[in-house]
PDB file of C-alpha atoms and ligand atoms in Angstrom:
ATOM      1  CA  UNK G   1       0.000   0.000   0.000  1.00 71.00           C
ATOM      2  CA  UNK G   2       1.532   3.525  -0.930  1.00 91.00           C
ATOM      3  CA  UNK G   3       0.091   6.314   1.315  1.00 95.00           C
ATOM      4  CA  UNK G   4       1.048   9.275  -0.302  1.00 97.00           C
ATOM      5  CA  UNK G   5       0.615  13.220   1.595  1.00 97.00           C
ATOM      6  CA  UNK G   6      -0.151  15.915  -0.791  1.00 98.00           C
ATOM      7  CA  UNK G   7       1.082  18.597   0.886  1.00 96.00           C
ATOM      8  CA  UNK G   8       2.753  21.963   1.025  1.00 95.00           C
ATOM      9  CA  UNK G   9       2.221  24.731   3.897  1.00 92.00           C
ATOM     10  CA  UNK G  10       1.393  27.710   1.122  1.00 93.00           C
ATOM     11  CA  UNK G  11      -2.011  28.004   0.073  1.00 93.00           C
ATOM     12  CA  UNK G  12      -3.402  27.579  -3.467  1.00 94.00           C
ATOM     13  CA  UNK G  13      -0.317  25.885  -5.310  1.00 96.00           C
ATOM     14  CA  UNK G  14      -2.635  22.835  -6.407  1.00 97.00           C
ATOM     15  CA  UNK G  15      -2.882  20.472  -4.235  1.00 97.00           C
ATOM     16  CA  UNK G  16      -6.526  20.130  -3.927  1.00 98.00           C
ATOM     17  CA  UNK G  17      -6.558  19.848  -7.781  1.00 98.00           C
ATOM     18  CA  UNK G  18      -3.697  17.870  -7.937  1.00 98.00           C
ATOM     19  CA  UNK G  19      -5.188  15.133  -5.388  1.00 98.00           C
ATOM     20  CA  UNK G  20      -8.442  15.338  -7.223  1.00 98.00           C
ATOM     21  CA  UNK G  21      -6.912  14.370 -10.483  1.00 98.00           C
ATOM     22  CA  UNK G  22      -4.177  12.342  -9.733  1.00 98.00           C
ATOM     23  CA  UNK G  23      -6.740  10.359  -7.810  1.00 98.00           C
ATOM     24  CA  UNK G  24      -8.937  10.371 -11.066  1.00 98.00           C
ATOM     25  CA  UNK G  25      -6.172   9.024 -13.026  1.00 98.00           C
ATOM     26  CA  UNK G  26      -5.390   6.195 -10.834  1.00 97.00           C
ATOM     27  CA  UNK G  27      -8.427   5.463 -11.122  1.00 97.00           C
ATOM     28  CA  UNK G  28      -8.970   5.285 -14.761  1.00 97.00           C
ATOM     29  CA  UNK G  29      -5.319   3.152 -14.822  1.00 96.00           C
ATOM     30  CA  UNK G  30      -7.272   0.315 -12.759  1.00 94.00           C
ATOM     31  CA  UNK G  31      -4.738   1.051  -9.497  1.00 94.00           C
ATOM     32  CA  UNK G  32      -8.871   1.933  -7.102  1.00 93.00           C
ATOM     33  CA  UNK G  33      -7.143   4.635  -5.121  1.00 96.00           C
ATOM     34  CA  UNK G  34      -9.131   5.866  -2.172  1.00 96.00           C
ATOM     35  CA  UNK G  35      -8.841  10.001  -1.377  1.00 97.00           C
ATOM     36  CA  UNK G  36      -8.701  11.190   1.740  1.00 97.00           C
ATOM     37  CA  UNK G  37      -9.579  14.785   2.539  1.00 97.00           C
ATOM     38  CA  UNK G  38      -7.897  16.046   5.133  1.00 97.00           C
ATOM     39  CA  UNK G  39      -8.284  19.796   4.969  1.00 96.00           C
ATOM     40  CA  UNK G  40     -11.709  21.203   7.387  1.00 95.00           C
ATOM     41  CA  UNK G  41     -11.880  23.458   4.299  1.00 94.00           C
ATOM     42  CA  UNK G  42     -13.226  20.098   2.429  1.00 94.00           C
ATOM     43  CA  UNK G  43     -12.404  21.558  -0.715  1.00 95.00           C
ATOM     44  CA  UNK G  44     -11.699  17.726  -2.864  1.00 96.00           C
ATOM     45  CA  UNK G  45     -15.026  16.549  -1.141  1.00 95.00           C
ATOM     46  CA  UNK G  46     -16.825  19.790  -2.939  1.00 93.00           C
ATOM     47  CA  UNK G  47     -14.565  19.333  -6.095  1.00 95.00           C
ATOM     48  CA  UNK G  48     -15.358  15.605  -6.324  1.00 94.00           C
ATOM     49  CA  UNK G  49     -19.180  16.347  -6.140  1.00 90.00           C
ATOM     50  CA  UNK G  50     -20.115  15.464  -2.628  1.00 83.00           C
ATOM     51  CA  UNK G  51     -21.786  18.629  -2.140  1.00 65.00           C
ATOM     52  CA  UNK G  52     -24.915  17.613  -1.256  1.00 54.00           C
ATOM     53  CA  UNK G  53     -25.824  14.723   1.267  1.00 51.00           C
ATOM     54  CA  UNK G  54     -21.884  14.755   2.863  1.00 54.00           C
ATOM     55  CA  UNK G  55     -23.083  14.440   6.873  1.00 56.00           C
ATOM     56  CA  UNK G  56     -20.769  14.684   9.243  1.00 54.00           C
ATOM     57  CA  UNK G  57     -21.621  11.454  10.616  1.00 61.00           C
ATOM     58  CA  UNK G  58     -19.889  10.018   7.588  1.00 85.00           C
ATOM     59  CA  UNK G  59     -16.768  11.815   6.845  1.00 93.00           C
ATOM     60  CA  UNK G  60     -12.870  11.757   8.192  1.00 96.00           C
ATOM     61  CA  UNK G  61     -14.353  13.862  11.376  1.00 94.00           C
ATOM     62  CA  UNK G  62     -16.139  10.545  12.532  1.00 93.00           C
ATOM     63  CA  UNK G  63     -12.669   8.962  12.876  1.00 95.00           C
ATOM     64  CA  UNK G  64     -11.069  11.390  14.795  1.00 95.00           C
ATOM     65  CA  UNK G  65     -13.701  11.693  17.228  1.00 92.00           C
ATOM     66  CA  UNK G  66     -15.502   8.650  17.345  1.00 91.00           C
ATOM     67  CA  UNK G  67     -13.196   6.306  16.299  1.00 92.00           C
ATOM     68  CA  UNK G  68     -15.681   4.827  13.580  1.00 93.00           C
ATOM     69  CA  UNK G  69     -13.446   2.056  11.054  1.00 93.00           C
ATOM     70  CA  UNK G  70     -12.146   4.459   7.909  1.00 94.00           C
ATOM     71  CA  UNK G  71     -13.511   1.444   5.573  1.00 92.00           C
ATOM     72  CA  UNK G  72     -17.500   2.502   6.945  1.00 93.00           C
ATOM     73  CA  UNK G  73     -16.453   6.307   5.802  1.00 94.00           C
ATOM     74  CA  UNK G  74     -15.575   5.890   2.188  1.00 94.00           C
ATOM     75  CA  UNK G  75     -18.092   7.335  -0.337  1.00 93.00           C
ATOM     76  CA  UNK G  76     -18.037   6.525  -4.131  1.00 92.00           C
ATOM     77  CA  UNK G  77     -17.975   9.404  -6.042  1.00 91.00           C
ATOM     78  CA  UNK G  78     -19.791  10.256  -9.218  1.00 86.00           C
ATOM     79  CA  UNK G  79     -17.227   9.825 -11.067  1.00 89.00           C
ATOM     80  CA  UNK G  80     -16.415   6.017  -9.356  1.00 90.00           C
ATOM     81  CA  UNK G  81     -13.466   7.057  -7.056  1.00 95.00           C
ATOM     82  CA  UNK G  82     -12.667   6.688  -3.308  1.00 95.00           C
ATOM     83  CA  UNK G  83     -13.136   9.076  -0.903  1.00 96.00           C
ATOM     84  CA  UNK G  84     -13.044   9.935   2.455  1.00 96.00           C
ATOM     85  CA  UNK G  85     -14.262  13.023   3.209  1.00 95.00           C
ATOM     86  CA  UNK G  86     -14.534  16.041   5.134  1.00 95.00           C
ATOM     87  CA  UNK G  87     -16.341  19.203   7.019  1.00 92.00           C
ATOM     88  CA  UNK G  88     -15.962  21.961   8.859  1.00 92.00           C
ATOM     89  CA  UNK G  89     -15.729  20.082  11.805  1.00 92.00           C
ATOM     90  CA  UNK G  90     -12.122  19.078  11.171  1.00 93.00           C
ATOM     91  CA  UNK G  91     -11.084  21.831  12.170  1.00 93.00           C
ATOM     92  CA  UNK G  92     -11.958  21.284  15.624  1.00 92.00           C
ATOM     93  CA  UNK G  93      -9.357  18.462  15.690  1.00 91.00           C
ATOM     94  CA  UNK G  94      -6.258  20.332  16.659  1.00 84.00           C
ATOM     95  CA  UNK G  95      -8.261  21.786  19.463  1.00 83.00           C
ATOM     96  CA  UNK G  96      -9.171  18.623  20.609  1.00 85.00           C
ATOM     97  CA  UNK G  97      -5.284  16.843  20.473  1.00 83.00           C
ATOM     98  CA  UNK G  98      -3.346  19.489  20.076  1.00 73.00           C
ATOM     99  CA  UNK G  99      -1.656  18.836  22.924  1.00 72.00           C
ATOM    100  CA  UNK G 100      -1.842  14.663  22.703  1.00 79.00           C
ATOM    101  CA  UNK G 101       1.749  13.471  21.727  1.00 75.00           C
ATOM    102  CA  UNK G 102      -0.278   9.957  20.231  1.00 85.00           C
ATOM    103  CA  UNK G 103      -2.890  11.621  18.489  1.00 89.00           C
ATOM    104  CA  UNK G 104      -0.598  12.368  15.265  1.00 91.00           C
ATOM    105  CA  UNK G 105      -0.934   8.399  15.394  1.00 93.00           C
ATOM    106  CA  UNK G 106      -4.216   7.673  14.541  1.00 95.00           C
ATOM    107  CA  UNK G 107      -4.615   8.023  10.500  1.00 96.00           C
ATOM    108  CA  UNK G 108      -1.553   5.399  10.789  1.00 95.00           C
ATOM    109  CA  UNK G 109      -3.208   3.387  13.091  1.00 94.00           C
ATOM    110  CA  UNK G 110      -6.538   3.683  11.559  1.00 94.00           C
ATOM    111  CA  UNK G 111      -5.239   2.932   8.054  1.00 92.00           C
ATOM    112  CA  UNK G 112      -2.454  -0.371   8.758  1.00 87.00           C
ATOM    113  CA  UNK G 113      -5.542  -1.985  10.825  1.00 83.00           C
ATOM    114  CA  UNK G 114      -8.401  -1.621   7.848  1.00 78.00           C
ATOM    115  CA  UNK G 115      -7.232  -1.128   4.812  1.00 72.00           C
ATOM    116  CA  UNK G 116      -3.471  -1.856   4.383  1.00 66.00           C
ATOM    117  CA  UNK G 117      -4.976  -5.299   2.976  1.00 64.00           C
ATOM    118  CA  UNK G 118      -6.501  -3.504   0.165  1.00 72.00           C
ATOM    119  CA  UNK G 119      -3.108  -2.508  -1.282  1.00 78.00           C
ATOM    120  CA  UNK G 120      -5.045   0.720  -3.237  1.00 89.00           C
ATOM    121  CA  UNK G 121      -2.585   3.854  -3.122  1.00 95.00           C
ATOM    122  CA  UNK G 122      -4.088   6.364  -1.286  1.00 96.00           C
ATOM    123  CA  UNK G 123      -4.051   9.766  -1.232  1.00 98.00           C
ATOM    124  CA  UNK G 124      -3.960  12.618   1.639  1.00 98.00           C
ATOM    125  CA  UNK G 125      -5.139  16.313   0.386  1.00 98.00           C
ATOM    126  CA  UNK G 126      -3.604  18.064   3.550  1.00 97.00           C
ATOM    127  CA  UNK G 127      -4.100  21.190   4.765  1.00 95.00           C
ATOM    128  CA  UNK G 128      -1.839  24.250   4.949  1.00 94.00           C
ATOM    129  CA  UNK G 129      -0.516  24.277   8.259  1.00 88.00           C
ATOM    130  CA  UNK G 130       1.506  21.588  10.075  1.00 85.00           C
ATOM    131  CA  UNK G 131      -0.719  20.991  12.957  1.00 88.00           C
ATOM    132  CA  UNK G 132      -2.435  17.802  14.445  1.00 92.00           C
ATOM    133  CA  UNK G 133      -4.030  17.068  11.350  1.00 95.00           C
ATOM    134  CA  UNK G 134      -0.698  17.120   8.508  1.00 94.00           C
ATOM    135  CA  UNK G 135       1.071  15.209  11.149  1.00 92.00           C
ATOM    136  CA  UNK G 136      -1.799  12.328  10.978  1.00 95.00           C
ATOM    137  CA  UNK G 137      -0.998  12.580   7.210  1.00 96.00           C
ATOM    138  CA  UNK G 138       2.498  12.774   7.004  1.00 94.00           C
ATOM    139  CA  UNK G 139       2.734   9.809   9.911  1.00 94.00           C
ATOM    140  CA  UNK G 140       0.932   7.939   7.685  1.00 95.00           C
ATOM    141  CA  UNK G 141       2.539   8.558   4.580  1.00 95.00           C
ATOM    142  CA  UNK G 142       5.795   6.716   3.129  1.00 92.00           C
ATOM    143  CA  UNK G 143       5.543   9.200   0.405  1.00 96.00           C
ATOM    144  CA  UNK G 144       5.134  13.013  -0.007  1.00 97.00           C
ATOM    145  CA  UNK G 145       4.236  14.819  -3.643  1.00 98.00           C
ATOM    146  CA  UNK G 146       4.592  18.160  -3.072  1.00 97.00           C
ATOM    147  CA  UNK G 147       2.873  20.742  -5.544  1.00 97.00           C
ATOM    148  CA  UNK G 148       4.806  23.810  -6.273  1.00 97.00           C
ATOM    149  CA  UNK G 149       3.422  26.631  -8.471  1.00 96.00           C
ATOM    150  CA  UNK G 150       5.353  28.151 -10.745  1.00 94.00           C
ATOM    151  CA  UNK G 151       5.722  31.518  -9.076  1.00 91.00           C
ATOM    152  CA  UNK G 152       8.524  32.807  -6.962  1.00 88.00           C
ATOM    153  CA  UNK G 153       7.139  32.509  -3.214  1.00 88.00           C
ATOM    154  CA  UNK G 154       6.079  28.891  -4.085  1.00 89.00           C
ATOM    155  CA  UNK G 155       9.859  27.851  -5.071  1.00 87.00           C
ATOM    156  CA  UNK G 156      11.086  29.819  -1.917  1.00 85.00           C
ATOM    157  CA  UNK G 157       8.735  27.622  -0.556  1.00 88.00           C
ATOM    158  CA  UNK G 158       9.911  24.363  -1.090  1.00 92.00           C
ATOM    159  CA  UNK G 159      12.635  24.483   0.093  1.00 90.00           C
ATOM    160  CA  UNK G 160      11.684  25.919   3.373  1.00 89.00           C
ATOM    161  CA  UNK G 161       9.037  22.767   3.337  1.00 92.00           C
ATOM    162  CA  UNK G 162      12.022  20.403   2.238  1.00 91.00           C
ATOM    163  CA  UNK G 163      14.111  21.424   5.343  1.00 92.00           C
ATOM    164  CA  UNK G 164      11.334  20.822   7.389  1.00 91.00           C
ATOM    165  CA  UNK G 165      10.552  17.618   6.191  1.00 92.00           C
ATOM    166  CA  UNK G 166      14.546  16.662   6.866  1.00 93.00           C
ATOM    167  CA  UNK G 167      14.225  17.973  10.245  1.00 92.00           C
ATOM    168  CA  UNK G 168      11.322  15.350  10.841  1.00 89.00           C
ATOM    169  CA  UNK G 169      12.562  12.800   9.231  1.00 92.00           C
ATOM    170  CA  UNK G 170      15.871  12.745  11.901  1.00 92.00           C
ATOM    171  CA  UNK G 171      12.988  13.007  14.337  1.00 89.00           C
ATOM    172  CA  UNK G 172      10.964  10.231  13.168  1.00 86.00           C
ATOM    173  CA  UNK G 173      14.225   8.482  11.846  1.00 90.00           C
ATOM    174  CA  UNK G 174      12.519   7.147   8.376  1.00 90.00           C
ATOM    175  CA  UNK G 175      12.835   8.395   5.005  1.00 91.00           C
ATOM    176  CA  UNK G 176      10.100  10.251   3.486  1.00 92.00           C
ATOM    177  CA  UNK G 177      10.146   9.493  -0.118  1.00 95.00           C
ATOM    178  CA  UNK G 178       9.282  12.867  -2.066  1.00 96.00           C
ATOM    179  CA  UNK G 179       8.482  14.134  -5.945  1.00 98.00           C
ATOM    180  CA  UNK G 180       8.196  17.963  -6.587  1.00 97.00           C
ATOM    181  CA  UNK G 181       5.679  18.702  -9.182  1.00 98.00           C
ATOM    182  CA  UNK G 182       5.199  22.114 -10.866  1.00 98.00           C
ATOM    183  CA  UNK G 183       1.670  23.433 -11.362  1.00 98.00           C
ATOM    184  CA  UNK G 184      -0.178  26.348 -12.925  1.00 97.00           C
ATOM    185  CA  UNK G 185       2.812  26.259 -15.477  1.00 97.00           C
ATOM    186  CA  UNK G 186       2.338  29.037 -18.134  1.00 96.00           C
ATOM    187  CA  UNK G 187       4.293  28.229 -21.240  1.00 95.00           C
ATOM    188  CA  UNK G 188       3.834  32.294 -22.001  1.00 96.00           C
ATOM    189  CA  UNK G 189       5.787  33.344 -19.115  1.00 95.00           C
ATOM    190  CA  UNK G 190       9.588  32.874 -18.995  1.00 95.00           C
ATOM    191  CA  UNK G 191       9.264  32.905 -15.454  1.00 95.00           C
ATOM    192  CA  UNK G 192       7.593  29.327 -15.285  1.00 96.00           C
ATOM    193  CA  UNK G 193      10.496  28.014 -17.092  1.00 96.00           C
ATOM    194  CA  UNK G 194      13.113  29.855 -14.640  1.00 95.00           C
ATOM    195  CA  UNK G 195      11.135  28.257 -11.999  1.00 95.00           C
ATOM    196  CA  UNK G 196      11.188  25.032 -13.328  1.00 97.00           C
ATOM    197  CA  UNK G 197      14.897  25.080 -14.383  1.00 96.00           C
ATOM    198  CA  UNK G 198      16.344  26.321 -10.547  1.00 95.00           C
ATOM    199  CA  UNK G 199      14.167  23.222  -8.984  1.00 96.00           C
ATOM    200  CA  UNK G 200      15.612  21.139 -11.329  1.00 96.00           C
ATOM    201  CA  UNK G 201      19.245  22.201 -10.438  1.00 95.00           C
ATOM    202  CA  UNK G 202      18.431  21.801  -6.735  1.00 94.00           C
ATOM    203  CA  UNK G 203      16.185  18.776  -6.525  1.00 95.00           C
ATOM    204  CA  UNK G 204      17.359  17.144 -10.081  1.00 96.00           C
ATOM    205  CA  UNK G 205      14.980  13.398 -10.377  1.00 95.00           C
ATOM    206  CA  UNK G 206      12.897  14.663  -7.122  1.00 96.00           C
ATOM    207  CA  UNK G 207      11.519  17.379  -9.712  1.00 97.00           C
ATOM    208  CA  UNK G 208       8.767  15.522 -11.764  1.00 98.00           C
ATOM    209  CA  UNK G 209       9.447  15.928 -15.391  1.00 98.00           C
ATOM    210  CA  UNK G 210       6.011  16.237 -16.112  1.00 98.00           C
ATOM    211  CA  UNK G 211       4.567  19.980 -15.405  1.00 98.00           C
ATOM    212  CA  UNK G 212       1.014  20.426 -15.091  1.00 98.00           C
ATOM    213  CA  UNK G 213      -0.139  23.790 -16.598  1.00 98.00           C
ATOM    214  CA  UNK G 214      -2.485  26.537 -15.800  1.00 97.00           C
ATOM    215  CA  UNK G 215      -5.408  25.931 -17.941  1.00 97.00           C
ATOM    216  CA  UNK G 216      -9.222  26.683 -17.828  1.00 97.00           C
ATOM    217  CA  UNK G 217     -10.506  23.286 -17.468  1.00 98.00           C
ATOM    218  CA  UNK G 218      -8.626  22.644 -14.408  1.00 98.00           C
ATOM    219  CA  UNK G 219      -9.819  25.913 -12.623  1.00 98.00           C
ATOM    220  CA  UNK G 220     -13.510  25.033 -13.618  1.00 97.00           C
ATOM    221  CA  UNK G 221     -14.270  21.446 -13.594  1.00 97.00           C
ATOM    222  CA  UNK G 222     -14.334  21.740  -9.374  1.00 95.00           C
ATOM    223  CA  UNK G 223     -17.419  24.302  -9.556  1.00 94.00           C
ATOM    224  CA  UNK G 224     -19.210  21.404 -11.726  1.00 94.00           C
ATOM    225  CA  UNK G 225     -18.109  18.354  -8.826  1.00 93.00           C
ATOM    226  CA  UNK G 226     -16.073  16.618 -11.347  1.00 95.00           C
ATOM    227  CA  UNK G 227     -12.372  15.428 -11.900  1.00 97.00           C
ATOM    228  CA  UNK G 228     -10.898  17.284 -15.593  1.00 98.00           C
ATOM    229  CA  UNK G 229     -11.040  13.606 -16.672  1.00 98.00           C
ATOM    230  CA  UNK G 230     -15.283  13.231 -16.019  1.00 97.00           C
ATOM    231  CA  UNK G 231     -15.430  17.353 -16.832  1.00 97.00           C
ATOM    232  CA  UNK G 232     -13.282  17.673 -20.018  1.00 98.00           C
ATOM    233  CA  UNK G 233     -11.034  14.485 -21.040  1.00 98.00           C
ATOM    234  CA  UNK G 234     -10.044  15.911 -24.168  1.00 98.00           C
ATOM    235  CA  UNK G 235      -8.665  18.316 -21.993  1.00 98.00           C
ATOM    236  CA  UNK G 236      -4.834  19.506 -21.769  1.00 98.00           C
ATOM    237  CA  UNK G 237      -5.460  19.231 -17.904  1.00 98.00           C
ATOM    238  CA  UNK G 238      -6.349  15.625 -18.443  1.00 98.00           C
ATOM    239  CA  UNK G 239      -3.534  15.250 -20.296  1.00 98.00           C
ATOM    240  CA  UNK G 240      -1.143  16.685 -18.097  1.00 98.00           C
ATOM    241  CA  UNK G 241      -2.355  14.850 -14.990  1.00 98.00           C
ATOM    242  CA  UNK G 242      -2.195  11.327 -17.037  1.00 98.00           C
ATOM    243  CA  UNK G 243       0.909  11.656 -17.964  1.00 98.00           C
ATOM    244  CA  UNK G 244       2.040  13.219 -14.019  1.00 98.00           C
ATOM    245  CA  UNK G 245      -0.084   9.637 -13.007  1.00 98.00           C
ATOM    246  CA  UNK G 246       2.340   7.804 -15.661  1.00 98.00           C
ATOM    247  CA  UNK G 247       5.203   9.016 -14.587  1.00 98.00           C
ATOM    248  CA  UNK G 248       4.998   8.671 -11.144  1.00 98.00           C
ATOM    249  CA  UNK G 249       4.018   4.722 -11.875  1.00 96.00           C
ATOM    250  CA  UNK G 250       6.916   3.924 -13.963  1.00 96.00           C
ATOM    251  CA  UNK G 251       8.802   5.170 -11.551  1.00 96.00           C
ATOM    252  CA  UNK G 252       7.449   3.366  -8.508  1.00 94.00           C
ATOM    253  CA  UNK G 253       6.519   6.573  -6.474  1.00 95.00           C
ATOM    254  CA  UNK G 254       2.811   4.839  -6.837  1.00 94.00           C
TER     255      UNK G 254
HETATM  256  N1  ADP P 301      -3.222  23.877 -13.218  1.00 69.23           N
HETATM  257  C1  ADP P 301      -4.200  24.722 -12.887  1.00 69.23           C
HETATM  258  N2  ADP P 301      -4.824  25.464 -13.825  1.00 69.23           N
HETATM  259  C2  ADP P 301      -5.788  26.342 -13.487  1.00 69.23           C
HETATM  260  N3  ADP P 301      -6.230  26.549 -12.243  1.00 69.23           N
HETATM  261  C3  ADP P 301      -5.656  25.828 -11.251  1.00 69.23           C
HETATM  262  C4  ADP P 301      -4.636  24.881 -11.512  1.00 69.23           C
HETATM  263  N4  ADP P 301      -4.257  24.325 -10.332  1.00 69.23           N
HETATM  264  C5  ADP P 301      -5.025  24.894  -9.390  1.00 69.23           C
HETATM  265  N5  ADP P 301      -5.874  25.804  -9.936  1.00 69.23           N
HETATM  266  C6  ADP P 301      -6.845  26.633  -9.234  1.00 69.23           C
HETATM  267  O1  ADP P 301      -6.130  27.399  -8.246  1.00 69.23           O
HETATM  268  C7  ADP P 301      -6.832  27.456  -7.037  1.00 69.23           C
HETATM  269  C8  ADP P 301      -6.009  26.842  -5.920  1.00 69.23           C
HETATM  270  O2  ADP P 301      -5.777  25.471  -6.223  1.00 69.23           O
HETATM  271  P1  ADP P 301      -5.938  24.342  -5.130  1.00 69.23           P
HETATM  272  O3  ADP P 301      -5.735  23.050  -5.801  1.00 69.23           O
HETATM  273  O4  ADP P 301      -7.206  24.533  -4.359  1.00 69.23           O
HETATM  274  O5  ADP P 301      -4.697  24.683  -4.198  1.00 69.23           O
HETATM  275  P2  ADP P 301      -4.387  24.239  -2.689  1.00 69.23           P
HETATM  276  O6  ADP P 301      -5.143  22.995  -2.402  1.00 69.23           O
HETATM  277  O7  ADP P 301      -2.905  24.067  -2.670  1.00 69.23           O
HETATM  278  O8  ADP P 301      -4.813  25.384  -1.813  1.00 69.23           O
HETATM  279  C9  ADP P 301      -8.162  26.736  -7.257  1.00 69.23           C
HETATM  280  O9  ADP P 301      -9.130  27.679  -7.603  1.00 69.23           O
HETATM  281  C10 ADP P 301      -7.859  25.825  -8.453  1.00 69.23           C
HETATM  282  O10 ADP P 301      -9.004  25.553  -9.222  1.00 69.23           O
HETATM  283 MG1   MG P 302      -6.505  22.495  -0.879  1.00 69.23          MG
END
């Protein structure tokens, strides 16, 4: 089973999208990944059309506080994915354990016990800050991707994030197996391929070769509940993520 944490602390570099769609393309590659949403903003449960009828009672929330088995909260989406997913209420999680050394535990826990047997890759969309709930994910995770935009706080970023992940890795003492992808690429802008080009001098085959660019179906197929690949398969977005899901398969990060 690969768990892998989407995650970067800076808001609105993709990873939302990027777990929605990678997810997607899993799926459509036979691998039945399962989603989790881990961010109280629930923004992949909105984006992967769970709008209406997601209850509390069934979401990642009902874990955390109730302890109910993660295999009773998965949801099939419309689009025939996984996903666990979540509300509001998650936020209230940090204030409940913030202060519990085990409680950044219990996604690892929760996950090994029911559905390591499964052997789906799975998929954390965390949240922007490292608190209770990113260290559930990253606990759980033998794998990071982290999304980068191509703009010049997101690089400066990185590598802030990639210290930080060092630093908890001598902590944890385990390896956290990372990929870098670039998102909202803009082939008009020479900045993009700066950006690209400096991460690829720093983090050479950590950077994914495939870059996902800044295009309209990506940006709108969320509003409609669907993945680019239900919204618009034709889609350079779908054909950017496939090939970001190929990639990361031949190379055994999934
Ligand atoms: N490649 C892309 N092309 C166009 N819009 C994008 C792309 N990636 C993300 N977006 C949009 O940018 C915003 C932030 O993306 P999101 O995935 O939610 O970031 P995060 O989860 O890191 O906060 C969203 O409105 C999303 O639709
Ligand atoms: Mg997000």
């Amino acid at each position: 089973m690969a768990v892998i944490a989407v995650f970067n602390q800076k808001g609105g570099v993709g990873k939302t999208t990027t777990c929605l769609n990678l997810t997607a393309a899993l799926s459509l590659a036979q691998r039945s990944p399962i989603a989790i949403d881990m961010d109280p903003q629930g923004h992949l449960s909105l984006a992967s059309g769970l709008k209406h009828g997601t209850s509390q009672a069934k979401s990642i929330v009902s874990f955390f506080k109730e302890h109910t088995p993660l295999a009773k909260l998965i949801y099939e989406t419309p689009a025939g994915w996984q996903l666990i997913p979540a509300t509001l209420e998650l936020s209230k999680i940090d204030a409940l354990y913030g202060s519990d050394p085990q409680a950044a535990k219990m996604l690892k826990q929760g996950l090994s016990e029911e559905l390591s047997l499964t052997g789906a890759p799975i998929l954390i969309d965390c949240c922007p800050m490292l608190g209770v709930l990113t260290l559930n994910a990253l606990l759980a995770a033998d794998k990071v991707l982290i999304p980068v935009s191509a703009d010049y706080l997101s690089q400066h970023g990185v590598h802030r994030l990639d210290s930080a992940l060092n630093v908890l890795e001598k902590k944890l003492q385990r390896k956290f197996e990372r990929r870098i992808v670039v998102t909202r690429f803009d082939s008009r802008r020479k900045l993009s391929f700066d950006i690209y080009d400096q991460l690829r001098e720093r983090y050479g085959s950590l950077l994914c070769k495939t870059r996902i660019g800044e295009t309209v179906a990506l940006a709108t197929s969320p509003m409609h509940g669907l993945d680019v690949f239900a919204y618009a398969p034709n889609s350079p977005g779908a054909a950017d993520y496939k090939a970001l899901a190929k990639e990361l398969m031949d190379s055994g990060f999934i």
